[in-house]
Amino acid sequence: MSTKDIQNSYGENDVNQKERLDLLEQLYKKFISVIDPGAEDQHLLQCIRVHQSTHNISDYELFNMLHSIVNNTPKYTCMLALLYQYGVGTTRDNFQMYGYYKVAAAHGDLFGMNQLGWCYQQGIYVDQDPEIAFMWYTKSAQFGNTTGQCNLAYCYLDGIGTKICWSKGFYWFLKSAQGGIAVSQYNLARFYRYSMGFNRDLHEAIKWYRRSMMQGDVSWTPELDALLQNVVDMED
């Protein structure tokens, strides 16, 4: 190989490396934009899938791109953990998944904190420990992760790692609902509808049912229809 060929080879490698880094950065920004409203992990995986399709990146290529850079760039650890969780470009590996979520949480990643809480709640790779799950959900929620806020609300409602406290459950469902989480909006509607520890407010219940349904989940349409009829009957 001539000196010119060697120079061209290195130049092409540099360009390819830059392109890969640019693609990962674009994916990371998209990933973060979806995380902010507290998306479910399957929604995040779909976000990754769309980006792959747009840029013609295979599962194997994406996995190797992330794996080669993650030690020097901790912000990519949650994406790599998600690939291990669902077996994208690699085999499913709960050990690796847990490890990368733990690294992400240690670096202050709110999604990583929430996912680590999920690992401890469900006993994924680690022994089930509701109190540690509650701790990680709390950290995630307090720093503003809306999925963490929703999970923390369930902890207070069901006594997961803490004492049952409906007022705190309501508070965290409200925070999460205001952040756009559909299931929290639904639960908030039920709080108002059934006066679960609070004054009944059917108009607030209707508002939150509707906000939840505007996000595409119409499974509780019959509940809203029944509530609307109830309000009409009361006002007649």
PDB file of C-alpha atoms in Angstrom:
ATOM      1  CA  MET A   1       0.000   0.000   0.000  1.00  0.00           C
ATOM      2  CA  SER A   2       1.382   3.421  -0.932  1.00  0.00           C
ATOM      3  CA  THR A   3       1.737   6.361   1.432  1.00  0.00           C
ATOM      4  CA  LYS A   4      -1.137   8.036  -0.394  1.00  0.00           C
ATOM      5  CA  ASP A   5      -3.327   4.965   0.059  1.00  0.00           C
ATOM      6  CA  ILE A   6      -2.491   4.892   3.767  1.00  0.00           C
ATOM      7  CA  GLN A   7      -3.364   8.583   4.121  1.00  0.00           C
ATOM      8  CA  ASN A   8      -6.658   8.060   2.277  1.00  0.00           C
ATOM      9  CA  SER A   9      -7.462   5.088   4.490  1.00  0.00           C
ATOM     10  CA  TYR A  10      -6.894   7.074   7.674  1.00  0.00           C
ATOM     11  CA  GLY A  11      -8.898   9.976   6.289  1.00  0.00           C
ATOM     12  CA  GLU A  12     -11.833   7.718   5.474  1.00  0.00           C
ATOM     13  CA  ASN A  13     -11.680   6.165   8.942  1.00  0.00           C
ATOM     14  CA  ASP A  14     -11.732   9.620  10.514  1.00  0.00           C
ATOM     15  CA  VAL A  15     -14.740  10.597   8.414  1.00  0.00           C
ATOM     16  CA  ASN A  16     -16.567   7.369   9.256  1.00  0.00           C
ATOM     17  CA  GLN A  17     -15.816   7.843  12.946  1.00  0.00           C
ATOM     18  CA  LYS A  18     -17.127  11.413  12.816  1.00  0.00           C
ATOM     19  CA  GLU A  19     -20.260  10.249  11.008  1.00  0.00           C
ATOM     20  CA  ARG A  20     -20.849   7.572  13.639  1.00  0.00           C
ATOM     21  CA  LEU A  21     -20.399  10.083  16.454  1.00  0.00           C
ATOM     22  CA  ASP A  22     -22.760  12.514  14.745  1.00  0.00           C
ATOM     23  CA  LEU A  23     -25.387   9.779  14.333  1.00  0.00           C
ATOM     24  CA  LEU A  24     -25.079   8.784  17.985  1.00  0.00           C
ATOM     25  CA  GLU A  25     -25.354  12.403  19.083  1.00  0.00           C
ATOM     26  CA  GLN A  26     -28.497  12.851  16.976  1.00  0.00           C
ATOM     27  CA  LEU A  27     -29.945   9.676  18.457  1.00  0.00           C
ATOM     28  CA  TYR A  28     -29.041  10.781  21.981  1.00  0.00           C
ATOM     29  CA  LYS A  29     -30.781  14.137  21.503  1.00  0.00           C
ATOM     30  CA  LYS A  30     -33.884  12.351  20.218  1.00  0.00           C
ATOM     31  CA  PHE A  31     -33.671   9.876  23.094  1.00  0.00           C
ATOM     32  CA  ILE A  32     -33.493  12.712  25.639  1.00  0.00           C
ATOM     33  CA  SER A  33     -36.365  14.607  24.023  1.00  0.00           C
ATOM     34  CA  VAL A  34     -38.568  11.521  24.416  1.00  0.00           C
ATOM     35  CA  ILE A  35     -37.354  10.823  27.961  1.00  0.00           C
ATOM     36  CA  ASP A  36     -38.227  14.328  29.175  1.00  0.00           C
ATOM     37  CA  PRO A  37     -41.988  13.718  29.180  1.00  0.00           C
ATOM     38  CA  GLY A  38     -41.304  10.397  30.903  1.00  0.00           C
ATOM     39  CA  ALA A  39     -41.764   7.917  28.113  1.00  0.00           C
ATOM     40  CA  GLU A  40     -42.040   4.195  28.739  1.00  0.00           C
ATOM     41  CA  ASP A  41     -38.939   2.187  27.834  1.00  0.00           C
ATOM     42  CA  GLN A  42     -40.718   0.465  24.900  1.00  0.00           C
ATOM     43  CA  HIS A  43     -41.514   3.911  23.492  1.00  0.00           C
ATOM     44  CA  LEU A  44     -37.837   4.794  23.812  1.00  0.00           C
ATOM     45  CA  LEU A  45     -36.898   1.609  21.996  1.00  0.00           C
ATOM     46  CA  GLN A  46     -39.276   2.576  19.189  1.00  0.00           C
ATOM     47  CA  CYS A  47     -37.558   5.973  19.039  1.00  0.00           C
ATOM     48  CA  ILE A  48     -34.240   4.179  18.523  1.00  0.00           C
ATOM     49  CA  ARG A  49     -35.800   1.938  15.855  1.00  0.00           C
ATOM     50  CA  VAL A  50     -37.053   4.918  13.843  1.00  0.00           C
ATOM     51  CA  HIS A  51     -33.616   6.552  13.983  1.00  0.00           C
ATOM     52  CA  GLN A  52     -31.993   3.311  12.830  1.00  0.00           C
ATOM     53  CA  SER A  53     -34.363   3.021   9.901  1.00  0.00           C
ATOM     54  CA  THR A  54     -33.840   6.640   8.873  1.00  0.00           C
ATOM     55  CA  HIS A  55     -30.062   6.237   8.767  1.00  0.00           C
ATOM     56  CA  ASN A  56     -29.969   2.589   7.641  1.00  0.00           C
ATOM     57  CA  ILE A  57     -28.186   1.346  10.781  1.00  0.00           C
ATOM     58  CA  SER A  58     -28.509  -2.335  11.678  1.00  0.00           C
ATOM     59  CA  ASP A  59     -29.055  -3.568  15.239  1.00  0.00           C
ATOM     60  CA  TYR A  60     -25.536  -4.992  15.274  1.00  0.00           C
ATOM     61  CA  GLU A  61     -23.983  -1.725  14.044  1.00  0.00           C
ATOM     62  CA  LEU A  62     -25.863   0.356  16.601  1.00  0.00           C
ATOM     63  CA  PHE A  63     -24.892  -1.950  19.446  1.00  0.00           C
ATOM     64  CA  ASN A  64     -21.222  -1.884  18.463  1.00  0.00           C
ATOM     65  CA  MET A  65     -21.218   1.891  17.997  1.00  0.00           C
ATOM     66  CA  LEU A  66     -22.596   2.385  21.501  1.00  0.00           C
ATOM     67  CA  HIS A  67     -20.442  -0.296  23.073  1.00  0.00           C
ATOM     68  CA  SER A  68     -17.234   1.164  21.616  1.00  0.00           C
ATOM     69  CA  ILE A  69     -17.844   4.644  22.985  1.00  0.00           C
ATOM     70  CA  VAL A  70     -19.839   4.171  26.175  1.00  0.00           C
ATOM     71  CA  ASN A  71     -16.854   3.985  28.556  1.00  0.00           C
ATOM     72  CA  ASN A  72     -15.654   7.396  27.411  1.00  0.00           C
ATOM     73  CA  THR A  73     -19.128   8.910  27.109  1.00  0.00           C
ATOM     74  CA  PRO A  74     -21.346   7.930  30.079  1.00  0.00           C
ATOM     75  CA  LYS A  75     -24.412   9.700  28.681  1.00  0.00           C
ATOM     76  CA  TYR A  76     -24.901   6.806  26.240  1.00  0.00           C
ATOM     77  CA  THR A  77     -25.137   4.170  28.992  1.00  0.00           C
ATOM     78  CA  CYS A  78     -28.949   4.207  29.216  1.00  0.00           C
ATOM     79  CA  MET A  79     -29.293   3.566  25.506  1.00  0.00           C
ATOM     80  CA  LEU A  80     -26.867   0.653  25.731  1.00  0.00           C
ATOM     81  CA  ALA A  81     -28.717  -0.720  28.771  1.00  0.00           C
ATOM     82  CA  LEU A  82     -31.950  -0.581  26.773  1.00  0.00           C
ATOM     83  CA  LEU A  83     -30.372  -2.634  23.974  1.00  0.00           C
ATOM     84  CA  TYR A  84     -29.313  -5.285  26.498  1.00  0.00           C
ATOM     85  CA  GLN A  85     -32.790  -5.193  28.054  1.00  0.00           C
ATOM     86  CA  TYR A  86     -34.516  -6.024  24.760  1.00  0.00           C
ATOM     87  CA  GLY A  87     -31.723  -7.932  23.021  1.00  0.00           C
ATOM     88  CA  VAL A  88     -31.164  -5.414  20.217  1.00  0.00           C
ATOM     89  CA  GLY A  89     -27.931  -6.217  18.368  1.00  0.00           C
ATOM     90  CA  THR A  90     -26.953  -8.588  21.155  1.00  0.00           C
ATOM     91  CA  THR A  91     -28.494 -11.243  23.386  1.00  0.00           C
ATOM     92  CA  ARG A  92     -30.675 -10.176  26.283  1.00  0.00           C
ATOM     93  CA  ASP A  93     -28.463  -9.785  29.321  1.00  0.00           C
ATOM     94  CA  ASN A  94     -29.920  -8.660  32.654  1.00  0.00           C
ATOM     95  CA  PHE A  95     -26.464  -8.469  34.224  1.00  0.00           C
ATOM     96  CA  GLN A  96     -25.244  -5.984  31.608  1.00  0.00           C
ATOM     97  CA  MET A  97     -28.561  -4.129  31.614  1.00  0.00           C
ATOM     98  CA  TYR A  98     -28.489  -3.674  35.381  1.00  0.00           C
ATOM     99  CA  GLY A  99     -24.826  -2.662  35.326  1.00  0.00           C
ATOM    100  CA  TYR A 100     -25.303   0.056  32.733  1.00  0.00           C
ATOM    101  CA  TYR A 101     -28.442   1.425  34.392  1.00  0.00           C
ATOM    102  CA  LYS A 102     -26.453   1.555  37.630  1.00  0.00           C
ATOM    103  CA  VAL A 103     -23.644   3.487  35.927  1.00  0.00           C
ATOM    104  CA  ALA A 104     -26.178   5.860  34.380  1.00  0.00           C
ATOM    105  CA  ALA A 105     -27.851   6.462  37.754  1.00  0.00           C
ATOM    106  CA  ALA A 106     -24.462   7.112  39.374  1.00  0.00           C
ATOM    107  CA  HIS A 107     -23.849   9.814  36.749  1.00  0.00           C
ATOM    108  CA  GLY A 108     -27.161  11.473  37.610  1.00  0.00           C
ATOM    109  CA  ASP A 109     -29.242  10.145  34.708  1.00  0.00           C
ATOM    110  CA  LEU A 110     -32.891  10.354  35.805  1.00  0.00           C
ATOM    111  CA  PHE A 111     -34.108   7.635  33.450  1.00  0.00           C
ATOM    112  CA  GLY A 112     -31.318   5.395  34.754  1.00  0.00           C
ATOM    113  CA  MET A 113     -32.444   6.065  38.334  1.00  0.00           C
ATOM    114  CA  ASN A 114     -36.011   5.125  37.475  1.00  0.00           C
ATOM    115  CA  GLN A 115     -34.923   1.960  35.670  1.00  0.00           C
ATOM    116  CA  LEU A 116     -32.696   0.964  38.574  1.00  0.00           C
ATOM    117  CA  GLY A 117     -35.714   1.326  40.852  1.00  0.00           C
ATOM    118  CA  TRP A 118     -37.641  -0.944  38.489  1.00  0.00           C
ATOM    119  CA  CYS A 119     -34.856  -3.565  38.679  1.00  0.00           C
ATOM    120  CA  TYR A 120     -35.099  -3.626  42.479  1.00  0.00           C
ATOM    121  CA  GLN A 121     -38.900  -3.612  42.510  1.00  0.00           C
ATOM    122  CA  GLN A 122     -39.159  -6.518  40.069  1.00  0.00           C
ATOM    123  CA  GLY A 123     -36.046  -8.403  41.190  1.00  0.00           C
ATOM    124  CA  ILE A 124     -34.349  -8.131  37.785  1.00  0.00           C
ATOM    125  CA  TYR A 125     -30.812  -9.548  38.257  1.00  0.00           C
ATOM    126  CA  VAL A 126     -30.850  -8.358  41.904  1.00  0.00           C
ATOM    127  CA  ASP A 127     -32.939  -9.566  44.837  1.00  0.00           C
ATOM    128  CA  GLN A 128     -36.262  -7.793  45.167  1.00  0.00           C
ATOM    129  CA  ASP A 129     -35.894  -4.871  47.552  1.00  0.00           C
ATOM    130  CA  PRO A 130     -38.912  -2.530  47.710  1.00  0.00           C
ATOM    131  CA  GLU A 131     -37.111  -0.036  49.943  1.00  0.00           C
ATOM    132  CA  ILE A 132     -34.212   0.407  47.510  1.00  0.00           C
ATOM    133  CA  ALA A 133     -36.716   0.627  44.641  1.00  0.00           C
ATOM    134  CA  PHE A 134     -38.561   3.345  46.554  1.00  0.00           C
ATOM    135  CA  MET A 135     -35.273   5.204  47.121  1.00  0.00           C
ATOM    136  CA  TRP A 136     -34.396   5.280  43.401  1.00  0.00           C
ATOM    137  CA  TYR A 137     -37.933   6.213  42.344  1.00  0.00           C
ATOM    138  CA  THR A 138     -37.804   9.051  44.865  1.00  0.00           C
ATOM    139  CA  LYS A 139     -34.507  10.379  43.515  1.00  0.00           C
ATOM    140  CA  SER A 140     -35.766  10.188  39.956  1.00  0.00           C
ATOM    141  CA  ALA A 141     -39.071  11.843  40.862  1.00  0.00           C
ATOM    142  CA  GLN A 142     -37.597  14.647  42.935  1.00  0.00           C
ATOM    143  CA  PHE A 143     -35.311  15.668  40.080  1.00  0.00           C
ATOM    144  CA  GLY A 144     -38.268  15.821  37.689  1.00  0.00           C
ATOM    145  CA  ASN A 145     -38.544  12.498  35.835  1.00  0.00           C
ATOM    146  CA  THR A 146     -42.264  12.113  35.237  1.00  0.00           C
ATOM    147  CA  THR A 147     -42.164   8.326  34.909  1.00  0.00           C
ATOM    148  CA  GLY A 148     -40.325   8.183  38.228  1.00  0.00           C
ATOM    149  CA  GLN A 149     -43.032  10.410  39.708  1.00  0.00           C
ATOM    150  CA  CYS A 150     -45.707   8.008  38.477  1.00  0.00           C
ATOM    151  CA  ASN A 151     -43.878   5.006  39.932  1.00  0.00           C
ATOM    152  CA  LEU A 152     -43.391   6.837  43.228  1.00  0.00           C
ATOM    153  CA  ALA A 153     -47.120   7.555  43.365  1.00  0.00           C
ATOM    154  CA  TYR A 154     -47.821   3.826  43.037  1.00  0.00           C
ATOM    155  CA  CYS A 155     -45.348   3.167  45.860  1.00  0.00           C
ATOM    156  CA  TYR A 156     -47.365   5.420  48.162  1.00  0.00           C
ATOM    157  CA  LEU A 157     -50.686   3.931  47.051  1.00  0.00           C
ATOM    158  CA  ASP A 158     -49.597   0.307  47.391  1.00  0.00           C
ATOM    159  CA  GLY A 159     -47.096   0.611  50.244  1.00  0.00           C
ATOM    160  CA  ILE A 160     -44.062  -0.391  48.150  1.00  0.00           C
ATOM    161  CA  GLY A 161     -40.990   0.296  50.269  1.00  0.00           C
ATOM    162  CA  THR A 162     -42.871   2.858  52.344  1.00  0.00           C
ATOM    163  CA  LYS A 163     -46.090   3.392  54.283  1.00  0.00           C
ATOM    164  CA  ILE A 164     -49.325   3.858  52.354  1.00  0.00           C
ATOM    165  CA  CYS A 165     -50.079   7.562  52.022  1.00  0.00           C
ATOM    166  CA  TRP A 166     -52.826   8.560  49.617  1.00  0.00           C
ATOM    167  CA  SER A 167     -52.098  12.276  49.876  1.00  0.00           C
ATOM    168  CA  LYS A 168     -48.509  11.715  48.708  1.00  0.00           C
ATOM    169  CA  GLY A 169     -49.731   9.341  46.027  1.00  0.00           C
ATOM    170  CA  PHE A 170     -52.091  12.049  44.802  1.00  0.00           C
ATOM    171  CA  TYR A 171     -49.289  14.635  44.873  1.00  0.00           C
ATOM    172  CA  TRP A 172     -46.955  12.571  42.702  1.00  0.00           C
ATOM    173  CA  PHE A 173     -49.713  11.530  40.293  1.00  0.00           C
ATOM    174  CA  LEU A 174     -50.515  15.232  39.910  1.00  0.00           C
ATOM    175  CA  LYS A 175     -46.859  16.121  39.214  1.00  0.00           C
ATOM    176  CA  SER A 176     -46.576  13.275  36.725  1.00  0.00           C
ATOM    177  CA  ALA A 177     -49.920  14.099  35.088  1.00  0.00           C
ATOM    178  CA  GLN A 178     -48.893  17.722  34.659  1.00  0.00           C
ATOM    179  CA  GLY A 179     -45.770  16.402  32.944  1.00  0.00           C
ATOM    180  CA  GLY A 180     -47.867  14.517  30.406  1.00  0.00           C
ATOM    181  CA  ILE A 181     -47.961  10.896  31.620  1.00  0.00           C
ATOM    182  CA  ALA A 182     -51.266   9.422  30.408  1.00  0.00           C
ATOM    183  CA  VAL A 183     -51.607   6.742  33.090  1.00  0.00           C
ATOM    184  CA  SER A 184     -51.035   9.367  35.804  1.00  0.00           C
ATOM    185  CA  GLN A 185     -53.707  11.564  34.244  1.00  0.00           C
ATOM    186  CA  TYR A 186     -56.064   8.586  34.340  1.00  0.00           C
ATOM    187  CA  ASN A 187     -55.281   7.851  37.985  1.00  0.00           C
ATOM    188  CA  LEU A 188     -55.727  11.508  38.863  1.00  0.00           C
ATOM    189  CA  ALA A 189     -59.148  11.432  37.208  1.00  0.00           C
ATOM    190  CA  ARG A 190     -60.106   8.483  39.395  1.00  0.00           C
ATOM    191  CA  PHE A 191     -58.935  10.329  42.525  1.00  0.00           C
ATOM    192  CA  TYR A 192     -61.278  13.198  41.683  1.00  0.00           C
ATOM    193  CA  ARG A 193     -64.115  10.928  40.575  1.00  0.00           C
ATOM    194  CA  TYR A 194     -64.206   8.661  43.605  1.00  0.00           C
ATOM    195  CA  SER A 195     -63.079  11.212  46.229  1.00  0.00           C
ATOM    196  CA  MET A 196     -60.178   8.974  47.269  1.00  0.00           C
ATOM    197  CA  GLY A 197     -59.206  10.931  50.360  1.00  0.00           C
ATOM    198  CA  PHE A 198     -60.227  14.251  48.792  1.00  0.00           C
ATOM    199  CA  ASN A 199     -63.345  16.200  47.978  1.00  0.00           C
ATOM    200  CA  ARG A 200     -65.098  14.784  44.941  1.00  0.00           C
ATOM    201  CA  ASP A 201     -64.762  16.957  41.828  1.00  0.00           C
ATOM    202  CA  LEU A 202     -66.369  15.457  38.741  1.00  0.00           C
ATOM    203  CA  HIS A 203     -65.396  18.337  36.472  1.00  0.00           C
ATOM    204  CA  GLU A 204     -61.723  17.868  37.360  1.00  0.00           C
ATOM    205  CA  ALA A 205     -62.158  14.143  36.797  1.00  0.00           C
ATOM    206  CA  ILE A 206     -63.553  14.773  33.316  1.00  0.00           C
ATOM    207  CA  LYS A 207     -60.683  17.140  32.517  1.00  0.00           C
ATOM    208  CA  TRP A 208     -58.025  14.565  33.388  1.00  0.00           C
ATOM    209  CA  TYR A 209     -59.839  11.694  31.652  1.00  0.00           C
ATOM    210  CA  ARG A 210     -59.888  13.802  28.493  1.00  0.00           C
ATOM    211  CA  ARG A 211     -56.234  14.779  28.751  1.00  0.00           C
ATOM    212  CA  SER A 212     -55.271  11.147  29.100  1.00  0.00           C
ATOM    213  CA  MET A 213     -57.387  10.115  26.126  1.00  0.00           C
ATOM    214  CA  MET A 214     -55.938  12.900  23.963  1.00  0.00           C
ATOM    215  CA  GLN A 215     -52.667  10.976  24.084  1.00  0.00           C
ATOM    216  CA  GLY A 216     -54.238   8.078  22.248  1.00  0.00           C
ATOM    217  CA  ASP A 217     -55.313   5.648  24.967  1.00  0.00           C
ATOM    218  CA  VAL A 218     -59.073   5.381  24.620  1.00  0.00           C
ATOM    219  CA  SER A 219     -59.431   2.206  26.696  1.00  0.00           C
ATOM    220  CA  TRP A 220     -61.268   4.074  29.419  1.00  0.00           C
ATOM    221  CA  THR A 221     -63.756   5.828  27.104  1.00  0.00           C
ATOM    222  CA  PRO A 222     -66.670   3.934  28.756  1.00  0.00           C
ATOM    223  CA  GLU A 223     -65.624   5.354  32.151  1.00  0.00           C
ATOM    224  CA  LEU A 224     -65.660   8.892  30.772  1.00  0.00           C
ATOM    225  CA  ASP A 225     -69.000   8.361  29.013  1.00  0.00           C
ATOM    226  CA  ALA A 226     -70.551   7.071  32.240  1.00  0.00           C
ATOM    227  CA  LEU A 227     -69.124  10.011  34.181  1.00  0.00           C
ATOM    228  CA  LEU A 228     -70.424  12.550  31.657  1.00  0.00           C
ATOM    229  CA  GLN A 229     -73.894  11.002  31.885  1.00  0.00           C
ATOM    230  CA  ASN A 230     -73.651  11.130  35.671  1.00  0.00           C
ATOM    231  CA  VAL A 231     -72.869  14.849  35.557  1.00  0.00           C
ATOM    232  CA  VAL A 232     -75.761  15.499  33.150  1.00  0.00           C
ATOM    233  CA  ASP A 233     -78.162  13.630  35.446  1.00  0.00           C
ATOM    234  CA  MET A 234     -76.961  15.613  38.467  1.00  0.00           C
ATOM    235  CA  GLU A 235     -77.395  18.938  36.678  1.00  0.00           C
ATOM    236  CA  ASP A 236     -80.889  18.173  35.348  1.00  0.00           C
TER     237      ASP A 236
END
